[in-house]
Amino acid sequence: MSAPVLTFLTDFGDTAPATCRGVIWSILPEARINDLTHGSRAFAVRDGAFLLWSSLPYQPVGVHLAVVDPGVGTERRGIALAVRRGDRLVGPDNGLLLPAAERLGGITAAHSIENRALWRDTVSHTFHGRDIFAPVAAHLASGVAIGEVGPAVDPADLVQLHFPEAVSRDHGLDTSVLFVDSFGNCRVAGGPGDLEALRGALSPGDRFSVSFDGRSVAVTWQLTFGNVDPGVPILYDDADYDGLALGVNQGSAADALGLAHDTAVRIEPA
Amino acid sequence: MSAPVLTFLTDFGDTAPATCRGVIWSILPEARINDLTHGSRAFAVRDGAFLLWSSLPYQPVGVHLAVVDPGVGTERRGIALAVRRGDRLVGPDNGLLLPAAERLGGITAAHSIENRALWRDTVSHTFHGRDIFAPVAAHLASGVAIGEVGPAVDPADLVQLHFPEAVSRDHGLDTSVLFVDSFGNCRVAGGPGDLEALRGALSPGDRFSVSFDGRSVAVTWQLTFGNVDPGVPILYDDADYDGLALGVNQGSAADALGLAHDTAVRIEPA
Amino acid sequence: MSAPVLTFLTDFGDTAPATCRGVIWSILPEARINDLTHGSRAFAVRDGAFLLWSSLPYQPVGVHLAVVDPGVGTERRGIALAVRRGDRLVGPDNGLLLPAAERLGGITAAHSIENRALWRDTVSHTFHGRDIFAPVAAHLASGVAIGEVGPAVDPADLVQLHFPEAVSRDHGLDTSVLFVDSFGNCRVAGGPGDLEALRGALSPGDRFSVSFDGRSVAVTWQLTFGNVDPGVPILYDDADYDGLALGVNQGSAADALGLAHDTAVRIEPA
C-alpha cells in the first residue's frame, strides 16, 4: 500500500509552505506531499481556484489542501469537502475549492472546520494554513472521517466565486483574460466550441481578429506554438488550462500584446 | 518507524539545491527532505537565520541543513550543533544557525566539521553545500554520531550575528525592519509587549503613528488584515515571524510605504 | 531496496510541474522525485542542457525527465536514452539531453518515443510533458524496458545543440557567456586550463583584463568570492558549472558588469 497523497497550493512565500509541511509531517510522517504551486498570485482567490481546477484531475485521489485566503482571521469559515472521485479538499470557504470539487465529480459532503481537537493547540490570527488547515488536512489523510472536522453544511450555502464567461454577440466572442501563466500565455474565457459556433470547424491557419483596449491584432488559429515563427501570436486550445488562449511562439503574449488579468477581449473571425 | 527528516534552507538558485538533494539521497535514499526555502535573500545571513528561527519549531525533530554562506571557501569554519530538542543543525559558522538552535532549547554540543571521511572525495572552493554540508547532514541523519564530524568547540566561540532590537524612548518605540516577507509585510524588531508597555493592553483599532525616512503614517493595531479595507496599512502581531509587523490588506507594505530591510522606524501611540 | 529516483527539469511554471508529478505518482506511487529546477530559462534548450549536465553527475542512478520544448506538438521527436552509468533520460529530441548523456558515460541505446500504450489516453498538442514524457518516464522508472517505448534510433541521428567554445588567439581567450546563474555569476566557455595555456599556472591574485561590448574590466583570478571585498569582480573556476566564470563578491556580475547570455568576452593576462 502506498503512502497517502496530499497536494498543497497556496500564495505563500518564504518558509510558510515548508512550515505547513512540517506540521503535516509531524502528524503524518508518511504523507507524500505534492506542492501544486506556492506561486499562485497573492490574494487572487480566482487564480488559485483556476489552478486547482486545472491540476487536480491529474493528481492521485487524496487530500487537497489549498490556501489563498485574504480573509484569514476574519469570520470567514474553513471547510472540508468530500467529492465523488473520493478526494477530500480543505481550505477557506471563499470559493477557492469549488470549481475543482465540481470537476472531481461534485461535492458529496461539506463540513465546517470547527473541531479544535484537530488544530494546533495555539491558533494565530494570520496563519491558519499552519494552525488549522494543514493539521486538518493531515488528519484527514491519516484516515480521520470528514465528519470529525465539524458540522455538515449545505453545499448550496458555500461561498461562490464569480468566473467571467464568454458571450457570443454579433458574429464575435466577447471574453476576457481569465489567467496569465508563467510563460505569458493568456487563457481567456470560452472554448474552441465557442469559435466553431461562429464559423464552423477550426483549421490551423484560420484567421481571427482580437480586439482589446481599443486596438486589434490579427492572429491565426493553431494547434501549437512551433507552427508559426518565433514572436508571432496565435489563438489556440490550451492543454494546461483546457480552453481558449492567446500565446506567442517562444515569447509572452501578455508582454507582447499588453494583456493582463481581466482585460476585456473580443475575438472575431477575420 | 518513519524515515529521517532533513530540512534544507539556502539562498541557492538553479539546480544547486537539487544537486545537494542528489548528494543526500545518494547517501541516505530514505531521507524525507523538506525544503524550507531556497529563496532566502542572497548573501543575507541574517534573513536565513530569521527564517530558520521561524520555521524550525514547526518541523519534526531531525537534521537541519542551512547554507547562506558568503564566506564559502575562506577560513570560516563549518559546524554541526546538537540542541536540547534532539535536532542536529549543519552549516557555516557565521551565525546562521544560532537563533534557531536557541529556540530549539539551546546548544548541547557543537563540533567543527573537519572529518573529510564524511565529505565528498573532491571538495571545491565555491560549493561547500554540495561537497561538505550536504554529505555531513546526510551522514548525521543516517545515524552517525555528531562527535564523528570533528572536534568539539565551545559554543561561546561560535560566530554571533547582530540582530537589531527595539528600544523604548520618550513614549515611543525605536525599531527597524528586520525582514520583508514575500507579501511585502515588514516584520520590525520588538513584540506586542513593547507596545503594551507604552500604552497598556492593545485593542483592535488602537491608533499609532509610524515614522521613517522623515515622514509619518497613521496605522491602527489589528488582529488580522481583513478587518480593514484593501490597501489600508495595519500594525499587527505576525504569526509567521512571531512579533510586530507592518502590513497592508491585500497589498505590500514594503511597496506601499516605501520600507526596506533595515529601514529605521519609530512607533508612537497616536 | 529504496524507491526509484526520478529527476525532473523543465521551464514550466504555475502548476504544470505538479501536474506532471501527479501523473508520475499515479503510475508509480513510490517514485522519489527530485525537481532539479523548473526555473530553467523559458524556451532556452541550451540552458536546460547545461543545467542537466551540471546536476546529473550528483544524482543517484535513475530516470531523468527533462522538458524544455519550444517545438512541442510539431514534428520533433521524443526520445528515451540509456547511458553507460545505468540511467535513463527522457525528453524531446532537440539536444536537451545529449551533453548530460555524454557526461554519464555516453549513450548505449536511443529509442524514439512512439508506443502510445505508455502515454496518457488523450494527448494534447501543447503539453507533452504531462501527456507523453511524464508517463513514459514513470513507466521506465517502474521497470519497463527502454525498448518498449519505441524503435531504436541511431544516436548519430539525434538533434545536436551548438555550444559556444573558447578559442585562444593572440595571447588571449575569445569566449562568451554560456550561462548566467541566479546569483548573477556568468559562466563563460572554457576552463582554467585555457588560461594556464596562456600564462602558466594560475595563482590567486593573478591579473586579467576582461573585454566585452567595447570596454575592459580588470579582474583577478581567485579561488573563491570572499577573498576580495564585496562588490569586487573576480575570475574563478565555478564548482557548480565546472569551468571559468566571472563573479562579484556578494553581488551579481551580470548586473554589475552588464553581461548577459551570449555576450562575447575576451580574457587576456594583464
Short mmCIF file of N, CA and C in Angstrom, two decimals, chain C residues 1-7 23-33 61-64 86 88 90 117-118 133-146 148-149:
data_model
loop_
_atom_site.label_atom_id
_atom_site.label_comp_id
_atom_site.label_asym_id
_atom_site.label_seq_id
_atom_site.Cartn_x
_atom_site.Cartn_y
_atom_site.Cartn_z
N MET C 1 15.44 -2.31 -0.26
CA MET C 1 15.56 -1.62 -1.56
C MET C 1 14.84 -0.28 -1.51
N SER C 2 15.53 0.76 -1.94
CA SER C 2 14.89 2.06 -1.88
C SER C 2 14.10 2.33 -3.16
N ALA C 3 13.19 3.28 -3.05
CA ALA C 3 12.30 3.62 -4.16
C ALA C 3 13.09 4.21 -5.33
N PRO C 4 12.60 4.02 -6.55
CA PRO C 4 13.31 4.57 -7.71
C PRO C 4 13.34 6.09 -7.69
N VAL C 5 14.47 6.64 -8.14
CA VAL C 5 14.63 8.09 -8.21
C VAL C 5 14.30 8.58 -9.61
N LEU C 6 13.55 9.65 -9.67
CA LEU C 6 13.18 10.26 -10.93
C LEU C 6 13.49 11.75 -10.80
N THR C 7 14.45 12.26 -11.56
CA THR C 7 14.70 13.70 -11.51
C THR C 7 13.89 14.39 -12.60
N VAL C 23 0.85 12.83 -12.49
CA VAL C 23 0.81 11.75 -13.48
C VAL C 23 1.82 10.66 -13.12
N ILE C 24 3.02 11.08 -12.71
CA ILE C 24 4.07 10.11 -12.33
C ILE C 24 3.62 9.28 -11.13
N TRP C 25 3.12 9.95 -10.10
CA TRP C 25 2.70 9.24 -8.89
C TRP C 25 1.46 8.37 -9.13
N SER C 26 0.68 8.71 -10.14
CA SER C 26 -0.48 7.87 -10.47
C SER C 26 -0.01 6.54 -11.07
N ILE C 27 1.15 6.56 -11.71
CA ILE C 27 1.70 5.34 -12.33
C ILE C 27 2.63 4.62 -11.37
N LEU C 28 3.42 5.40 -10.61
CA LEU C 28 4.47 4.83 -9.75
C LEU C 28 4.46 5.56 -8.40
N PRO C 29 3.55 5.14 -7.51
CA PRO C 29 3.36 5.89 -6.26
C PRO C 29 4.62 6.01 -5.41
N GLU C 30 5.54 5.05 -5.53
CA GLU C 30 6.70 5.08 -4.67
C GLU C 30 7.86 5.87 -5.25
N ALA C 31 7.69 6.50 -6.42
CA ALA C 31 8.80 7.27 -7.01
C ALA C 31 9.24 8.37 -6.05
N ARG C 32 10.56 8.50 -5.91
CA ARG C 32 11.13 9.66 -5.21
C ARG C 32 11.52 10.66 -6.28
N ILE C 33 10.85 11.82 -6.29
CA ILE C 33 11.06 12.79 -7.36
C ILE C 33 11.96 13.91 -6.86
N VAL C 61 21.69 7.09 -9.62
CA VAL C 61 21.28 6.47 -10.89
C VAL C 61 19.76 6.35 -10.90
N GLY C 62 19.14 6.78 -11.99
CA GLY C 62 17.68 6.76 -12.03
C GLY C 62 17.18 7.17 -13.40
N VAL C 63 15.95 7.66 -13.42
CA VAL C 63 15.33 8.15 -14.66
C VAL C 63 15.30 9.67 -14.60
N HIS C 64 15.74 10.31 -15.66
CA HIS C 64 15.85 11.76 -15.66
C HIS C 64 14.95 12.33 -16.75
N GLY C 86 24.00 3.74 -16.30
CA GLY C 86 22.82 2.96 -15.92
C GLY C 86 21.53 3.76 -15.88
N ARG C 88 18.39 6.34 -17.31
CA ARG C 88 17.56 6.57 -18.48
C ARG C 88 17.24 8.06 -18.54
N VAL C 90 14.79 11.02 -20.55
CA VAL C 90 13.56 11.12 -21.34
C VAL C 90 13.29 12.59 -21.64
N ALA C 117 0.84 3.06 -25.83
CA ALA C 117 0.35 2.33 -24.65
C ALA C 117 0.98 2.89 -23.38
N LEU C 118 2.12 3.60 -23.51
CA LEU C 118 2.80 4.17 -22.33
C LEU C 118 2.45 5.64 -22.13
N PHE C 133 5.79 12.57 -21.93
CA PHE C 133 7.10 12.38 -21.30
C PHE C 133 7.01 11.90 -19.85
N ALA C 134 6.11 12.50 -19.05
CA ALA C 134 5.99 12.08 -17.64
C ALA C 134 5.55 10.62 -17.54
N PRO C 135 4.51 10.20 -18.26
CA PRO C 135 4.13 8.79 -18.13
C PRO C 135 5.21 7.84 -18.64
N VAL C 136 5.88 8.19 -19.73
CA VAL C 136 6.96 7.31 -20.22
C VAL C 136 8.07 7.21 -19.17
N ALA C 137 8.45 8.34 -18.56
CA ALA C 137 9.49 8.31 -17.53
C ALA C 137 9.05 7.45 -16.34
N ALA C 138 7.79 7.58 -15.95
CA ALA C 138 7.29 6.79 -14.82
C ALA C 138 7.31 5.31 -15.14
N HIS C 139 6.93 4.95 -16.36
CA HIS C 139 6.96 3.53 -16.74
C HIS C 139 8.40 3.00 -16.74
N LEU C 140 9.33 3.79 -17.26
CA LEU C 140 10.74 3.36 -17.25
C LEU C 140 11.22 3.18 -15.81
N ALA C 141 10.86 4.12 -14.94
CA ALA C 141 11.30 4.02 -13.54
C ALA C 141 10.66 2.83 -12.85
N SER C 142 9.51 2.40 -13.35
CA SER C 142 8.85 1.25 -12.73
C SER C 142 9.34 -0.07 -13.33
N GLY C 143 10.30 0.01 -14.24
CA GLY C 143 10.93 -1.23 -14.71
C GLY C 143 10.66 -1.62 -16.15
N VAL C 144 9.83 -0.83 -16.85
CA VAL C 144 9.59 -1.11 -18.26
C VAL C 144 10.92 -0.99 -19.03
N ALA C 145 11.19 -1.92 -19.92
CA ALA C 145 12.43 -1.90 -20.70
C ALA C 145 12.40 -0.74 -21.69
N ILE C 146 13.57 -0.13 -21.92
CA ILE C 146 13.62 1.04 -22.80
C ILE C 146 13.15 0.69 -24.21
N GLU C 148 10.67 -0.87 -25.02
CA GLU C 148 9.21 -0.79 -25.10
C GLU C 148 8.70 0.58 -25.53
N VAL C 149 9.51 1.63 -25.38
CA VAL C 149 8.99 2.97 -25.66
C VAL C 149 8.87 3.23 -27.16
#
